PDB file of C-alpha atoms in Angstrom:
ATOM      1  CA  MET A  59     -38.708 -66.452 -14.428  1.00 43.00           C
ATOM      2  CA  GLU A  60     -39.757 -64.428 -17.445  1.00 44.00           C
ATOM      3  CA  ASN A  61     -43.208 -63.739 -18.263  1.00 46.00           C
ATOM      4  CA  ASN A  62     -42.931 -65.238 -22.622  1.00 48.00           C
ATOM      5  CA  SER A  63     -41.729 -68.407 -21.265  1.00 46.00           C
ATOM      6  CA  GLU A  64     -45.487 -68.767 -20.586  1.00 48.00           C
ATOM      7  CA  THR A  65     -46.777 -68.171 -24.756  1.00 51.00           C
ATOM      8  CA  LYS A  66     -43.703 -68.582 -26.467  1.00 69.00           C
ATOM      9  CA  LYS A  67     -44.757 -72.598 -28.520  1.00 77.00           C
ATOM     10  CA  LEU A  68     -41.985 -74.918 -28.090  1.00 82.00           C
ATOM     11  CA  THR A  69     -40.789 -76.516 -31.671  1.00 86.00           C
ATOM     12  CA  ILE A  70     -41.267 -80.102 -31.885  1.00 85.00           C
ATOM     13  CA  THR A  71     -37.356 -80.186 -33.625  1.00 87.00           C
ATOM     14  CA  GLU A  72     -36.243 -78.127 -29.809  1.00 91.00           C
ATOM     15  CA  LEU A  73     -38.187 -81.612 -28.368  1.00 90.00           C
ATOM     16  CA  LYS A  74     -36.858 -84.010 -29.724  1.00 87.00           C
ATOM     17  CA  SER A  75     -33.202 -83.041 -29.268  1.00 91.00           C
ATOM     18  CA  MET A  76     -33.946 -83.268 -25.638  1.00 95.00           C
ATOM     19  CA  SER A  77     -33.513 -86.157 -23.344  1.00 96.00           C
ATOM     20  CA  PRO A  78     -36.695 -87.215 -21.347  1.00 96.00           C
ATOM     21  CA  PHE A  79     -35.140 -86.104 -18.020  1.00 97.00           C
ATOM     22  CA  GLN A  80     -34.411 -82.229 -19.904  1.00 96.00           C
ATOM     23  CA  ILE A  81     -38.095 -82.452 -21.064  1.00 96.00           C
ATOM     24  CA  LEU A  82     -38.832 -83.363 -17.362  1.00 97.00           C
ATOM     25  CA  GLU A  83     -36.951 -80.504 -15.808  1.00 96.00           C
ATOM     26  CA  ASP A  84     -38.346 -77.766 -18.395  1.00 95.00           C
ATOM     27  CA  THR A  85     -40.070 -75.005 -16.978  1.00 93.00           C
ATOM     28  CA  ARG A  86     -42.130 -74.018 -19.961  1.00 94.00           C
ATOM     29  CA  VAL A  87     -43.107 -77.851 -19.964  1.00 95.00           C
ATOM     30  CA  ARG A  88     -43.685 -77.278 -16.477  1.00 96.00           C
ATOM     31  CA  GLU A  89     -45.804 -74.529 -17.240  1.00 95.00           C
ATOM     32  CA  ARG A  90     -47.632 -76.116 -19.905  1.00 94.00           C
ATOM     33  CA  PHE A  91     -48.577 -79.471 -17.652  1.00 96.00           C
ATOM     34  CA  VAL A  92     -50.039 -76.857 -14.937  1.00 97.00           C
ATOM     35  CA  THR A  93     -52.129 -74.798 -16.861  1.00 95.00           C
ATOM     36  CA  LEU A  94     -53.635 -77.303 -19.447  1.00 95.00           C
ATOM     37  CA  TYR A  95     -54.107 -79.454 -15.915  1.00 96.00           C
ATOM     38  CA  ASN A  96     -55.775 -76.588 -14.368  1.00 97.00           C
ATOM     39  CA  ASN A  97     -58.389 -75.533 -17.599  1.00 96.00           C
ATOM     40  CA  ILE A  98     -59.168 -79.626 -18.263  1.00 95.00           C
ATOM     41  CA  HIS A  99     -60.011 -80.392 -14.846  1.00 95.00           C
ATOM     42  CA  ASN A 100     -61.264 -76.758 -13.326  1.00 94.00           C
ATOM     43  CA  SER A 101     -58.897 -77.315 -10.783  1.00 93.00           C
ATOM     44  CA  GLU A 102     -55.961 -75.290  -8.863  1.00 94.00           C
ATOM     45  CA  GLN A 103     -53.750 -78.097  -7.908  1.00 95.00           C
ATOM     46  CA  GLY A 104     -51.645 -77.936 -10.864  1.00 95.00           C
ATOM     47  CA  GLU A 105     -48.636 -77.472  -9.657  1.00 97.00           C
ATOM     48  CA  LEU A 106     -48.891 -80.705  -7.458  1.00 97.00           C
ATOM     49  CA  PHE A 107     -50.570 -82.710  -9.896  1.00 98.00           C
ATOM     50  CA  PHE A 108     -46.934 -82.132 -11.659  1.00 98.00           C
ATOM     51  CA  GLU A 109     -44.384 -83.009  -9.662  1.00 98.00           C
ATOM     52  CA  LYS A 110     -46.297 -86.153  -8.190  1.00 97.00           C
ATOM     53  CA  GLU A 111     -46.463 -87.244 -12.260  1.00 98.00           C
ATOM     54  CA  LYS A 112     -42.933 -85.625 -12.815  1.00 97.00           C
ATOM     55  CA  TYR A 113     -41.218 -88.204 -10.344  1.00 96.00           C
ATOM     56  CA  ASN A 114     -43.543 -90.951 -11.348  1.00 96.00           C
ATOM     57  CA  LEU A 115     -42.759 -90.875 -14.782  1.00 97.00           C
ATOM     58  CA  GLN A 116     -38.585 -90.044 -13.131  1.00 96.00           C
ATOM     59  CA  ARG A 117     -38.855 -94.009 -11.883  1.00 95.00           C
ATOM     60  CA  ILE A 118     -40.371 -95.619 -14.453  1.00 96.00           C
ATOM     61  CA  ILE A 119     -37.967 -93.997 -17.258  1.00 96.00           C
ATOM     62  CA  GLN A 120     -34.503 -94.652 -14.766  1.00 96.00           C
ATOM     63  CA  ALA A 121     -35.930 -98.282 -14.374  1.00 94.00           C
ATOM     64  CA  SER A 122     -35.705 -98.901 -18.421  1.00 94.00           C
ATOM     65  CA  PRO A 123     -33.127 -98.530 -20.614  1.00 94.00           C
ATOM     66  CA  ASN A 124     -35.874 -98.364 -23.505  1.00 94.00           C
ATOM     67  CA  LEU A 125     -37.729 -95.641 -22.071  1.00 95.00           C
ATOM     68  CA  ALA A 126     -34.124 -93.304 -21.475  1.00 96.00           C
ATOM     69  CA  LYS A 127     -33.563 -93.394 -25.055  1.00 94.00           C
ATOM     70  CA  CYS A 128     -36.791 -91.755 -26.499  1.00 95.00           C
ATOM     71  CA  THR A 129     -37.182 -88.460 -28.212  1.00 94.00           C
ATOM     72  CA  GLY A 130     -37.845 -85.319 -25.487  1.00 95.00           C
ATOM     73  CA  PHE A 131     -40.872 -85.013 -28.245  1.00 93.00           C
ATOM     74  CA  SER A 132     -42.740 -88.292 -27.203  1.00 94.00           C
ATOM     75  CA  THR A 133     -42.105 -87.413 -23.396  1.00 96.00           C
ATOM     76  CA  TYR A 134     -43.251 -83.410 -23.992  1.00 96.00           C
ATOM     77  CA  GLY A 135     -47.003 -85.207 -24.892  1.00 94.00           C
ATOM     78  CA  VAL A 136     -46.663 -87.889 -22.671  1.00 96.00           C
ATOM     79  CA  LEU A 137     -46.985 -85.690 -20.117  1.00 96.00           C
ATOM     80  CA  LEU A 138     -49.427 -83.536 -21.451  1.00 95.00           C
ATOM     81  CA  ASP A 139     -51.761 -86.406 -22.250  1.00 95.00           C
ATOM     82  CA  ILE A 140     -51.684 -87.147 -18.772  1.00 97.00           C
ATOM     83  CA  ALA A 141     -52.854 -83.579 -17.104  1.00 96.00           C
ATOM     84  CA  SER A 142     -55.073 -84.204 -20.098  1.00 95.00           C
ATOM     85  CA  MET A 143     -56.721 -87.385 -18.723  1.00 95.00           C
ATOM     86  CA  GLY A 144     -55.537 -87.016 -15.236  1.00 96.00           C
ATOM     87  CA  LEU A 145     -54.837 -89.928 -15.049  1.00 96.00           C
ATOM     88  CA  THR A 146     -52.028 -90.798 -12.394  1.00 96.00           C
ATOM     89  CA  LEU A 147     -48.597 -93.380 -13.033  1.00 96.00           C
ATOM     90  CA  GLU A 148     -48.744 -94.056  -9.423  1.00 93.00           C
ATOM     91  CA  ASN A 149     -47.289 -97.880  -8.763  1.00 84.00           C
ATOM     92  CA  ALA A 150     -50.586 -99.146  -7.081  1.00 83.00           C
ATOM     93  CA  SER A 151     -52.616-102.844  -7.314  1.00 85.00           C
ATOM     94  CA  ARG A 152     -55.003-101.755 -10.138  1.00 90.00           C
ATOM     95  CA  PRO A 153     -52.454 -99.440 -12.235  1.00 91.00           C
ATOM     96  CA  LEU A 154     -54.455 -96.881 -14.277  1.00 94.00           C
ATOM     97  CA  ILE A 155     -51.646 -95.769 -17.103  1.00 94.00           C
ATOM     98  CA  TYR A 156     -48.704 -97.723 -18.497  1.00 92.00           C
ATOM     99  CA  ILE A 157     -45.581 -96.139 -20.298  1.00 94.00           C
ATOM    100  CA  ILE A 158     -44.627 -98.358 -23.017  1.00 92.00           C
ATOM    101  CA  PRO A 159     -41.294 -97.630 -25.631  1.00 92.00           C
ATOM    102  CA  GLY A 160     -41.772 -98.293 -29.394  1.00 91.00           C
ATOM    103  CA  SER A 161     -40.551 -97.757 -32.281  1.00 90.00           C
ATOM    104  CA  VAL A 162     -41.681 -95.242 -35.655  1.00 87.00           C
ATOM    105  CA  ASN A 163     -40.556 -94.604 -38.828  1.00 88.00           C
ATOM    106  CA  VAL A 164     -39.504 -91.514 -39.581  1.00 84.00           C
ATOM    107  CA  GLY A 165     -38.359 -91.815 -42.702  1.00 86.00           C
ATOM    108  CA  THR A 166     -39.508 -93.177 -46.134  1.00 87.00           C
ATOM    109  CA  LYS A 167     -41.078 -96.805 -46.840  1.00 86.00           C
ATOM    110  CA  GLU A 168     -37.768 -97.365 -48.561  1.00 89.00           C
ATOM    111  CA  LYS A 169     -35.223 -95.379 -47.156  1.00 90.00           C
ATOM    112  CA  GLN A 170     -36.598 -96.549 -43.246  1.00 90.00           C
ATOM    113  CA  THR A 171     -35.045 -94.054 -40.483  1.00 89.00           C
ATOM    114  CA  TRP A 172     -36.767 -95.692 -37.015  1.00 91.00           C
ATOM    115  CA  GLU A 173     -37.251 -93.692 -34.519  1.00 90.00           C
ATOM    116  CA  GLN A 174     -38.313 -94.569 -30.351  1.00 93.00           C
ATOM    117  CA  ARG A 175     -41.017 -93.197 -29.025  1.00 93.00           C
ATOM    118  CA  MET A 176     -42.627 -93.493 -25.914  1.00 94.00           C
ATOM    119  CA  SER A 177     -46.221 -93.409 -25.347  1.00 93.00           C
ATOM    120  CA  ILE A 178     -49.602 -94.613 -23.127  1.00 94.00           C
ATOM    121  CA  GLU A 179     -51.671 -97.260 -22.317  1.00 91.00           C
ATOM    122  CA  ILE A 180     -54.925 -97.151 -20.810  1.00 93.00           C
ATOM    123  CA  SER A 181     -55.374-100.052 -18.497  1.00 92.00           C
ATOM    124  CA  PRO A 182     -59.059-100.568 -18.155  1.00 92.00           C
ATOM    125  CA  TYR A 183     -59.054 -99.208 -14.970  1.00 94.00           C
ATOM    126  CA  GLY A 184     -57.787 -95.786 -16.705  1.00 94.00           C
ATOM    127  CA  GLU A 185     -60.721 -96.279 -18.977  1.00 94.00           C
ATOM    128  CA  LEU A 186     -63.192 -97.146 -16.528  1.00 96.00           C
ATOM    129  CA  ASP A 187     -61.532 -93.505 -14.643  1.00 96.00           C
ATOM    130  CA  LEU A 188     -62.197 -91.855 -18.058  1.00 96.00           C
ATOM    131  CA  ARG A 189     -65.747 -92.461 -18.489  1.00 96.00           C
ATOM    132  CA  ILE A 190     -67.206 -91.246 -15.818  1.00 96.00           C
ATOM    133  CA  GLN A 191     -65.135 -88.227 -16.122  1.00 95.00           C
ATOM    134  CA  ALA A 192     -66.587 -88.096 -19.125  1.00 94.00           C
ATOM    135  CA  GLY A 193     -70.147 -88.910 -17.561  1.00 95.00           C
ATOM    136  CA  GLN A 194     -71.140 -91.650 -19.106  1.00 96.00           C
ATOM    137  CA  LEU A 195     -70.637 -93.666 -15.727  1.00 96.00           C
ATOM    138  CA  LEU A 196     -71.583 -92.731 -12.012  1.00 97.00           C
ATOM    139  CA  TYR A 197     -69.611 -95.248 -10.716  1.00 95.00           C
ATOM    140  CA  ALA A 198     -69.130 -98.713 -11.503  1.00 96.00           C
ATOM    141  CA  ASP A 199     -69.408-101.975  -8.730  1.00 96.00           C
ATOM    142  CA  ARG A 200     -65.728-103.793  -8.558  1.00 96.00           C
ATOM    143  CA  PRO A 201     -65.887-107.687 -11.165  1.00 97.00           C
ATOM    144  CA  VAL A 202     -68.043-109.926  -9.196  1.00 98.00           C
ATOM    145  CA  ILE A 203     -65.903-114.054 -10.101  1.00 98.00           C
ATOM    146  CA  VAL A 204     -68.742-116.250  -9.643  1.00 98.00           C
ATOM    147  CA  PHE A 205     -67.789-119.992  -8.665  1.00 98.00           C
ATOM    148  CA  GLU A 206     -69.358-122.972  -9.312  1.00 97.00           C
ATOM    149  CA  GLY A 207     -71.629-123.727  -6.507  1.00 96.00           C
ATOM    150  CA  ASP A 208     -72.842-119.593  -6.350  1.00 97.00           C
ATOM    151  CA  GLU A 209     -76.327-119.010  -7.322  1.00 97.00           C
ATOM    152  CA  PHE A 210     -75.699-117.218 -10.234  1.00 97.00           C
ATOM    153  CA  LYS A 211     -78.703-115.938 -13.255  1.00 96.00           C
ATOM    154  CA  PRO A 212     -77.750-113.544 -15.485  1.00 95.00           C
ATOM    155  CA  LYS A 213     -80.904-112.102 -17.701  1.00 94.00           C
ATOM    156  CA  VAL A 214     -82.800-110.015 -19.472  1.00 93.00           C
ATOM    157  CA  ASN A 215     -86.298-109.448 -17.379  1.00 90.00           C
ATOM    158  CA  GLU A 216     -89.497-108.391 -19.667  1.00 90.00           C
ATOM    159  CA  THR A 217     -88.602-105.043 -19.687  1.00 89.00           C
ATOM    160  CA  GLY A 218     -85.215-105.137 -21.668  1.00 88.00           C
ATOM    161  CA  GLN A 219     -82.909-104.642 -19.063  1.00 91.00           C
ATOM    162  CA  LYS A 220     -80.306-106.970 -17.850  1.00 93.00           C
ATOM    163  CA  VAL A 221     -80.214-108.050 -14.331  1.00 94.00           C
ATOM    164  CA  VAL A 222     -78.107-110.842 -12.197  1.00 96.00           C
ATOM    165  CA  VAL A 223     -79.100-112.627  -9.502  1.00 96.00           C
ATOM    166  CA  TYR A 224     -76.377-113.454  -7.906  1.00 97.00           C
ATOM    167  CA  SER A 225     -75.565-114.909  -4.362  1.00 97.00           C
ATOM    168  CA  ALA A 226     -71.945-116.510  -3.319  1.00 96.00           C
ATOM    169  CA  ALA A 227     -72.271-119.727  -1.297  1.00 95.00           C
ATOM    170  CA  ILE A 228     -70.412-119.576   2.189  1.00 94.00           C
ATOM    171  CA  PRO A 229     -68.250-121.778   2.441  1.00 94.00           C
ATOM    172  CA  ARG A 230     -66.853-121.930  -1.113  1.00 93.00           C
ATOM    173  CA  GLN A 231     -68.091-125.148  -2.733  1.00 93.00           C
ATOM    174  CA  SER A 232     -65.608-125.146  -5.804  1.00 96.00           C
ATOM    175  CA  LYS A 233     -62.674-123.336  -6.771  1.00 95.00           C
ATOM    176  CA  THR A 234     -64.128-123.538 -10.323  1.00 97.00           C
ATOM    177  CA  ILE A 235     -64.758-120.539 -12.233  1.00 98.00           C
ATOM    178  CA  ILE A 236     -67.861-120.530 -13.636  1.00 97.00           C
ATOM    179  CA  GLY A 237     -68.520-116.109 -15.063  1.00 97.00           C
ATOM    180  CA  ALA A 238     -68.170-113.009 -13.456  1.00 98.00           C
ATOM    181  CA  PHE A 239     -69.763-110.073 -14.281  1.00 98.00           C
ATOM    182  CA  ILE A 240     -69.660-105.975 -12.908  1.00 98.00           C
ATOM    183  CA  LYS A 241     -72.888-103.996 -11.543  1.00 97.00           C
ATOM    184  CA  LEU A 242     -72.484 -99.436 -13.818  1.00 97.00           C
ATOM    185  CA  THR A 243     -74.684 -97.202 -12.759  1.00 96.00           C
ATOM    186  CA  ARG A 244     -75.224 -94.254 -15.164  1.00 95.00           C
ATOM    187  CA  PRO A 245     -75.563 -91.273 -14.068  1.00 96.00           C
ATOM    188  CA  ASP A 246     -79.377 -90.817 -14.114  1.00 95.00           C
ATOM    189  CA  ARG A 247     -78.626 -94.194 -11.127  1.00 94.00           C
ATOM    190  CA  SER A 248     -80.371 -96.662 -13.531  1.00 93.00           C
ATOM    191  CA  PHE A 249     -78.003 -99.252 -13.602  1.00 93.00           C
ATOM    192  CA  ASP A 250     -76.794-102.206 -16.083  1.00 94.00           C
ATOM    193  CA  PHE A 251     -75.295-105.201 -16.090  1.00 96.00           C
ATOM    194  CA  PHE A 252     -72.283-107.278 -18.106  1.00 96.00           C
ATOM    195  CA  TRP A 253     -72.207-110.790 -17.516  1.00 97.00           C
ATOM    196  CA  MET A 254     -68.723-113.600 -19.021  1.00 97.00           C
ATOM    197  CA  LEU A 255     -69.919-116.989 -18.976  1.00 97.00           C
ATOM    198  CA  PRO A 256     -66.932-120.166 -19.137  1.00 96.00           C
ATOM    199  CA  GLU A 257     -67.681-120.056 -23.526  1.00 96.00           C
ATOM    200  CA  ASP A 258     -66.610-116.006 -23.445  1.00 95.00           C
ATOM    201  CA  ILE A 259     -63.264-116.903 -21.862  1.00 95.00           C
ATOM    202  CA  ASP A 260     -62.924-119.564 -24.026  1.00 94.00           C
ATOM    203  CA  ARG A 261     -62.863-117.357 -26.853  1.00 93.00           C
ATOM    204  CA  LEU A 262     -61.037-114.551 -25.591  1.00 92.00           C
ATOM    205  CA  LYS A 263     -58.433-117.506 -24.844  1.00 93.00           C
ATOM    206  CA  GLY A 264     -58.350-118.475 -27.999  1.00 92.00           C
ATOM    207  CA  TYR A 265     -58.380-115.022 -30.346  1.00 89.00           C
ATOM    208  CA  SER A 266     -54.828-114.789 -28.259  1.00 89.00           C
ATOM    209  CA  LEU A 267     -53.823-117.467 -29.194  1.00 90.00           C
ATOM    210  CA  LYS A 268     -54.202-116.981 -32.086  1.00 88.00           C
ATOM    211  CA  LYS A 269     -52.503-113.782 -31.494  1.00 85.00           C
ATOM    212  CA  ASN A 270     -49.580-114.998 -30.117  1.00 85.00           C
ATOM    213  CA  GLN A 271     -48.647-117.990 -31.940  1.00 86.00           C
ATOM    214  CA  ARG A 272     -46.329-117.996 -34.661  1.00 87.00           C
ATOM    215  CA  LYS A 273     -44.200-119.936 -37.283  1.00 83.00           C
ATOM    216  CA  ASP A 274     -40.515-120.804 -37.614  1.00 83.00           C
ATOM    217  CA  LYS A 275     -38.465-120.990 -40.751  1.00 83.00           C
ATOM    218  CA  ASP A 276     -38.627-124.489 -40.871  1.00 82.00           C
ATOM    219  CA  GLY A 277     -42.644-124.270 -40.911  1.00 82.00           C
ATOM    220  CA  ASN A 278     -43.584-125.550 -37.073  1.00 85.00           C
ATOM    221  CA  VAL A 279     -46.007-123.612 -34.916  1.00 83.00           C
ATOM    222  CA  TYR A 280     -44.949-122.534 -31.844  1.00 84.00           C
ATOM    223  CA  GLY A 281     -46.434-119.862 -28.902  1.00 88.00           C
ATOM    224  CA  ASP A 282     -49.546-120.320 -26.978  1.00 90.00           C
ATOM    225  CA  ALA A 283     -52.524-117.852 -25.317  1.00 89.00           C
ATOM    226  CA  ASN A 284     -51.402-115.041 -22.874  1.00 88.00           C
ATOM    227  CA  ALA A 285     -50.631-117.037 -20.283  1.00 92.00           C
ATOM    228  CA  LEU A 286     -53.279-115.660 -17.135  1.00 93.00           C
ATOM    229  CA  TYR A 287     -55.389-117.944 -19.210  1.00 94.00           C
ATOM    230  CA  HIS A 288     -54.177-120.410 -17.982  1.00 92.00           C
ATOM    231  CA  SER A 289     -52.078-119.182 -14.612  1.00 94.00           C
ATOM    232  CA  ASN A 290     -54.815-120.335 -12.192  1.00 95.00           C
ATOM    233  CA  GLU A 291     -54.445-124.164 -11.757  1.00 92.00           C
ATOM    234  CA  GLY A 292     -55.269-123.975 -15.279  1.00 94.00           C
ATOM    235  CA  GLN A 293     -57.984-121.509 -14.713  1.00 96.00           C
ATOM    236  CA  ILE A 294     -57.931-117.611 -15.867  1.00 96.00           C
ATOM    237  CA  ASP A 295     -55.903-115.471 -13.505  1.00 95.00           C
ATOM    238  CA  THR A 296     -58.766-113.572 -11.556  1.00 96.00           C
ATOM    239  CA  GLY A 297     -56.974-110.282 -11.595  1.00 94.00           C
ATOM    240  CA  PHE A 298     -56.903-109.894 -15.232  1.00 93.00           C
ATOM    241  CA  LEU A 299     -61.041-111.432 -15.944  1.00 96.00           C
ATOM    242  CA  GLU A 300     -61.853-108.560 -14.076  1.00 96.00           C
ATOM    243  CA  ALA A 301     -59.307-106.232 -15.713  1.00 93.00           C
ATOM    244  CA  LYS A 302     -61.564-107.780 -19.172  1.00 93.00           C
ATOM    245  CA  VAL A 303     -64.875-107.855 -17.479  1.00 95.00           C
ATOM    246  CA  ILE A 304     -64.260-104.197 -17.218  1.00 95.00           C
ATOM    247  CA  LYS A 305     -62.472-103.366 -20.891  1.00 92.00           C
ATOM    248  CA  HIS A 306     -65.219-105.771 -23.028  1.00 92.00           C
ATOM    249  CA  ALA A 307     -68.828-103.937 -21.039  1.00 94.00           C
ATOM    250  CA  PHE A 308     -67.348-101.285 -22.355  1.00 91.00           C
ATOM    251  CA  LYS A 309     -67.512-102.227 -25.525  1.00 87.00           C
ATOM    252  CA  THR A 310     -71.040-100.668 -26.540  1.00 88.00           C
ATOM    253  CA  PHE A 311     -70.107 -97.375 -25.237  1.00 91.00           C
ATOM    254  CA  PRO A 312     -69.206 -93.902 -26.629  1.00 91.00           C
ATOM    255  CA  LYS A 313     -65.680 -93.199 -28.285  1.00 89.00           C
ATOM    256  CA  LEU A 314     -63.676 -91.566 -25.666  1.00 89.00           C
ATOM    257  CA  ARG A 315     -61.506 -88.611 -27.097  1.00 86.00           C
ATOM    258  CA  LEU A 316     -58.133 -89.999 -26.256  1.00 86.00           C
ATOM    259  CA  GLY A 317     -54.146 -87.473 -25.835  1.00 83.00           C
ATOM    260  CA  GLN A 318     -52.279 -87.307 -28.814  1.00 82.00           C
ATOM    261  CA  PHE A 319     -49.773 -89.966 -27.612  1.00 87.00           C
ATOM    262  CA  SER A 320     -52.434 -92.247 -25.875  1.00 87.00           C
ATOM    263  CA  ALA A 321     -51.660 -95.488 -27.585  1.00 64.00           C
ATOM    264  CA  LEU A 322     -55.764 -96.337 -27.589  1.00 55.00           C
ATOM    265  CA  GLN A 323     -55.942 -93.119 -30.101  1.00 29.00           C
ATOM    266  CA  GLN A 324     -56.404 -94.683 -33.424  1.00 32.00           C
ATOM    267  CA  ASP A 325     -58.304 -92.751 -35.786  1.00 26.00           C
ATOM    268  CA  GLU A 326     -58.848 -89.628 -33.624  1.00 29.00           C
ATOM    269  CA  GLN A 327     -57.705 -86.567 -36.285  1.00 32.00           C
ATOM    270  CA  VAL A 328     -58.035 -83.600 -34.563  1.00 33.00           C
ATOM    271  CA  GLN A 329     -55.891 -81.844 -32.151  1.00 36.00           C
ATOM    272  CA  ALA A 330     -57.801 -82.444 -28.380  1.00 40.00           C
ATOM    273  CA  SER A 331     -55.967 -79.700 -26.397  1.00 45.00           C
ATOM    274  CA  ASP A 332     -53.751 -76.810 -26.896  1.00 50.00           C
ATOM    275  CA  TYR A 333     -49.821 -78.873 -26.932  1.00 53.00           C
ATOM    276  CA  GLY A 334     -47.682 -75.414 -27.021  1.00 55.00           C
ATOM    277  CA  LEU A 335     -46.275 -76.616 -30.300  1.00 53.00           C
ATOM    278  CA  ASP A 336     -45.542 -74.695 -33.445  1.00 48.00           C
ATOM    279  CA  GLU A 337     -47.506 -77.176 -35.752  1.00 46.00           C
ATOM    280  CA  PRO A 338     -50.625 -79.466 -34.987  1.00 43.00           C
ATOM    281  CA  VAL A 339     -49.786 -83.076 -33.813  1.00 43.00           C
ATOM    282  CA  TYR A 340     -51.809 -86.003 -34.708  1.00 39.00           C
ATOM    283  CA  ASN A 341     -52.074 -89.528 -33.526  1.00 40.00           C
ATOM    284  CA  GLN A 342     -48.434 -90.193 -31.948  1.00 44.00           C
ATOM    285  CA  VAL A 343     -48.456 -93.512 -31.161  1.00 47.00           C
ATOM    286  CA  PRO A 344     -45.205 -95.434 -31.960  1.00 49.00           C
ATOM    287  CA  GLN A 345     -45.860 -98.321 -34.887  1.00 46.00           C
ATOM    288  CA  LYS A 346     -43.977-101.239 -33.371  1.00 45.00           C
ATOM    289  CA  GLU A 347     -41.234-102.909 -36.162  1.00 41.00           C
ATOM    290  CA  THR A 348     -42.837-106.251 -35.864  1.00 40.00           C
ATOM    291  CA  GLU A 349     -45.476-107.540 -33.593  1.00 39.00           C
ATOM    292  CA  GLU A 350     -42.922-110.180 -32.008  1.00 40.00           C
ATOM    293  CA  GLU A 351     -40.792-106.971 -30.310  1.00 42.00           C
ATOM    294  CA  ALA A 352     -44.188-105.365 -29.716  1.00 43.00           C
ATOM    295  CA  GLU A 353     -45.454-107.869 -27.226  1.00 42.00           C
ATOM    296  CA  GLU A 354     -42.300-108.610 -25.603  1.00 43.00           C
ATOM    297  CA  THR A 355     -41.272-104.696 -25.513  1.00 44.00           C
ATOM    298  CA  ASP A 356     -44.680-104.525 -23.519  1.00 48.00           C
ATOM    299  CA  VAL A 357     -44.576-107.295 -21.300  1.00 42.00           C
ATOM    300  CA  GLN A 358     -41.563-106.566 -20.844  1.00 43.00           C
ATOM    301  CA  GLU A 359     -42.138-102.451 -19.666  1.00 49.00           C
ATOM    302  CA  ILE A 360     -45.571-103.030 -18.058  1.00 45.00           C
ATOM    303  CA  ALA A 361     -43.551-105.285 -15.446  1.00 43.00           C
ATOM    304  CA  LYS A 362     -41.471-102.970 -14.563  1.00 47.00           C
ATOM    305  CA  GLN A 363     -44.336-101.284 -13.584  1.00 53.00           C
ATOM    306  CA  GLN A 364     -46.471-103.392 -11.807  1.00 45.00           C
ATOM    307  CA  GLY A 365     -43.792-104.310  -8.710  1.00 38.00           C
ATOM    308  CA  GLY A 366     -41.676-107.100 -10.750  1.00 31.00           C
ATOM    309  CA  VAL A 367     -44.699-109.072 -11.603  1.00 28.00           C
ATOM    310  CA  ASN A 368     -43.429-111.766 -14.029  1.00 26.00           C
ATOM    311  CA  ILE A 369     -46.064-112.420 -16.153  1.00 26.00           C
ATOM    312  CA  VAL A 370     -48.128-109.713 -16.926  1.00 30.00           C
ATOM    313  CA  GLU A 371     -51.482-108.580 -19.574  1.00 35.00           C
ATOM    314  CA  ASN A 372     -49.974-107.248 -22.872  1.00 39.00           C
ATOM    315  CA  PRO A 373     -51.960-104.128 -22.537  1.00 38.00           C
ATOM    316  CA  GLU A 374     -51.822-103.823 -26.910  1.00 38.00           C
ATOM    317  CA  GLU A 375     -54.074-107.324 -27.171  1.00 44.00           C
ATOM    318  CA  PRO A 376     -57.227-106.548 -28.163  1.00 39.00           C
ATOM    319  CA  PHE A 377     -58.861-109.685 -26.752  1.00 39.00           C
TER     320      PHE A 377
END
């Protein structure tokens, strides 16, 4: 291995000329990934982590023609974001991140030229992991789904502390969901609670409906809220609700500093880490041509990455 491979800057032009699979096999990319991971996470496991995530990303790209069409440039960025965040693509029951294809206009407004790029969508579970890494949390309990018949008293005590008094009814008296909550423990061992009630769920369902509704050429309105809001015998799916509770529990938390190729980064304008490129790169998340195409693509890709589940949450959905 030549020593100058560690210091030579990769050019964006060079990266764009490479396929996603060529990026994964490039020695310079591997070295940059390992160095970045080890430096950020104070670790010596960068090589092992690279090999694992290289395999995971290969598996995901091979299963997706849309991802296989994406540029080597975006593949490189996704890899470096994975190294920076330390989040795995392992196919788990609660995935931390997804890889999503999209299109970005690299031409002008008048003469548009669309380029396929992949980016990262961070799940609520991935966000939880990042907030623990950032020192904002010590840990979080798994969200609790509350059913009719359970004792459930969310309140704010005399000192302003949010607390939840909860006791499950055993045996279960009803399948009707009346709320959900999560306990968050801070690094100083103090704690906080966040809860959602039926009206909160209905409000989010209404936002989802509004976002998904479209008009055809005759002016007829069509579209529905995310199917997971009513897939559980007319109620919200419990796993979907758990993810929503986690996601909304962090609304008042400080903003996370994310990578340049991650979907949650929208207005961050700093170079978070040295990506070894010949020029600065800012906010490389693809912008889809239309909202309809964005939602359709995201759902299809996430379904594949969750082991073939047909109905899944669109991770870009803000509610």
